[in-house]
Amino acid sequence: MTQVVDQVEHIYEEVIRRNPGELEFHQAVKEVLESLVPVLERHPHYAEHRIIERICEPERQVIFRVPWVDDSGRVQINRGFRVQFNSALGPYKGGLRFHPSVYLGIIKFLGFEQIFKNAVTGMPIGGGKGGSDFDPKGRSDGEVMRFCQSFMTELHRHLGEYTDVPAGDIGVGAREIGFLFGQYKRLTNRYESAVLTGKGTTWGGALVRKEATGYGVTFFIDEMLKARNNSFEGKDCVVSGSGNVAIYAVEKIHELGGKVVACSDSDGYIYHKAGINLETLKQLKETERRRIRDYVEIHSDAKYHHGGNIWDVPCVVAVPCATQNELDGDSAKTLVKNGCIAVGEGANMPTTPEGIKVFQDAKVSYGPGKAANAGGVATSALEMQQNASRDAWSFEFTERKLREIMRDIHQACFETAEDYGKPGDYVVGANIVGFTRVAEPMVAFGVV
Ligand code: NDP
Ligand code: 2IT
């Protein structure tokens, strides 16, 4: 055992040495490697083939200049990224993030997580991620279009339905996917539907893709609650963020009998004891692209807290759906003190390592993003399937498939955690399921 621990520790030190300054990437790697010690014990041939070292090194990383002209005629320069991390299970698959905080370390942490998440879905998709430090906030549709066209002018040569298939993430929704697809089609002269997912439903997009991540995380939490003979019925919930994932988490939690009492954006949070009004949330955020503070103009019984910490709001179920490291150790302690029994991550790596420890020590059911938010990418794979067969499934049929996929993911993680002597530890479960599904084909392919 100690020899394997040393081996894994050495691999982690090498990752830090080879990728200086990429803190989020280091964090994501550390969490996975810690889970893999018993796997290497049980399957020594993974070490012989140096599978972990290979998984930690992206197959390809592209960084490019994205010049564009703003509405005042000024030339703007952003940086674009695509990290094609691992293609053992299928074409690289993963979203694009447009946010000013984006740098290589963020894209690499997201791409690394995506490898295991995609494997956990059981669908034939590899792992990748991309994006830019472009900030869409306050930009006109024309500016966003020109940026997307310039971004795709470089990126298109690295994509393809059998090569790499991006989708949305923070700052990238149906509008951006539309501009990106339009430019890809123009440059390649191919109507290659399955080169992007999250498309509009009038031009090849799957029904339920927009809702999939939020619905999926809710289904996953529902499974965790069921495993403890519990349910959403009558429970106060807090959902951070108010973007794509948050909105549809709120919608499905309400359908399952829970009540979401707070949500947020990067400026602050709203508390609405009566329950967040979904129509208002959609109107403000999806249609009008306004700030969450404006919610209280419409609902005077709700309260807006500028800044502040949304995790101070008492709840039984917490669903972080904004961004990485938004829930730290102190917030986790507050949640536990206030009676929180389940946490499902809609966002990628929203809980810090200290926060995870607090939840696990307190026996809170904790569903890590790479299992709990996998419904989004799984439904992207369903979109690819429909595009390949030139078919379009109904909302009900697709949602039923998503529900089954989330149930299967929960079961695989749950059973694997038990098998490795860590019952209830969904972190270990998800990491081991994801890793072994990627490791097997990598061994079969030889040294490539
Ligand atoms: P959106 O851009 O639609 O919404 C993001 C939300 O998070 C906004 O409310 C935003 O507030 C808030 N937010 C973003 N960055 C920060 C920050 N640095 N600090 C505080 N708040 C922030 O993105 P999504 O809903 O698509 O993504 C949310 C999370 O879910 C991300 O972690 C993403 O990686 C993850 N995810 C998304 C999937 C998808 O299908 N879209 C699939 C799986 C995971 P503001 O408007 O103020 O910036
Ligand atoms: O983090 C994620 O899983 C996503 N942003 C969705 C990726 C996808 O390809 O649908």
Short mmCIF file of C-alpha atoms in Angstrom, two decimals, residues 5 7 97 105 170 179 239 254 261 263 270 335 354 393-394 406 427 432:
data_model
loop_
_atom_site.label_atom_id
_atom_site.label_comp_id
_atom_site.label_asym_id
_atom_site.label_seq_id
_atom_site.Cartn_x
_atom_site.Cartn_y
_atom_site.Cartn_z
CA VAL A 5 0.80 5.84 -2.09
CA GLN A 7 3.86 6.29 -6.54
CA ARG A 97 -16.55 28.83 -21.30
CA GLY A 105 -5.46 26.29 -15.65
CA ILE A 170 -20.53 29.57 -18.46
CA PHE A 179 -23.11 32.03 -34.10
CA VAL A 239 -29.43 26.83 -5.51
CA HIS A 254 -40.18 22.44 -7.54
CA VAL A 261 -35.69 29.73 -1.29
CA CYS A 263 -30.41 31.85 -5.71
CA ILE A 270 -31.97 36.78 -3.18
CA LEU A 335 -24.73 24.35 6.01
CA GLU A 354 -12.00 21.57 2.94
CA TRP A 393 -37.00 12.57 -30.11
CA SER A 394 -39.88 13.95 -28.02
CA MET A 406 -28.79 9.65 -13.83
CA VAL A 427 -16.30 10.95 -4.76
CA ILE A 432 -13.03 4.96 -9.82
#
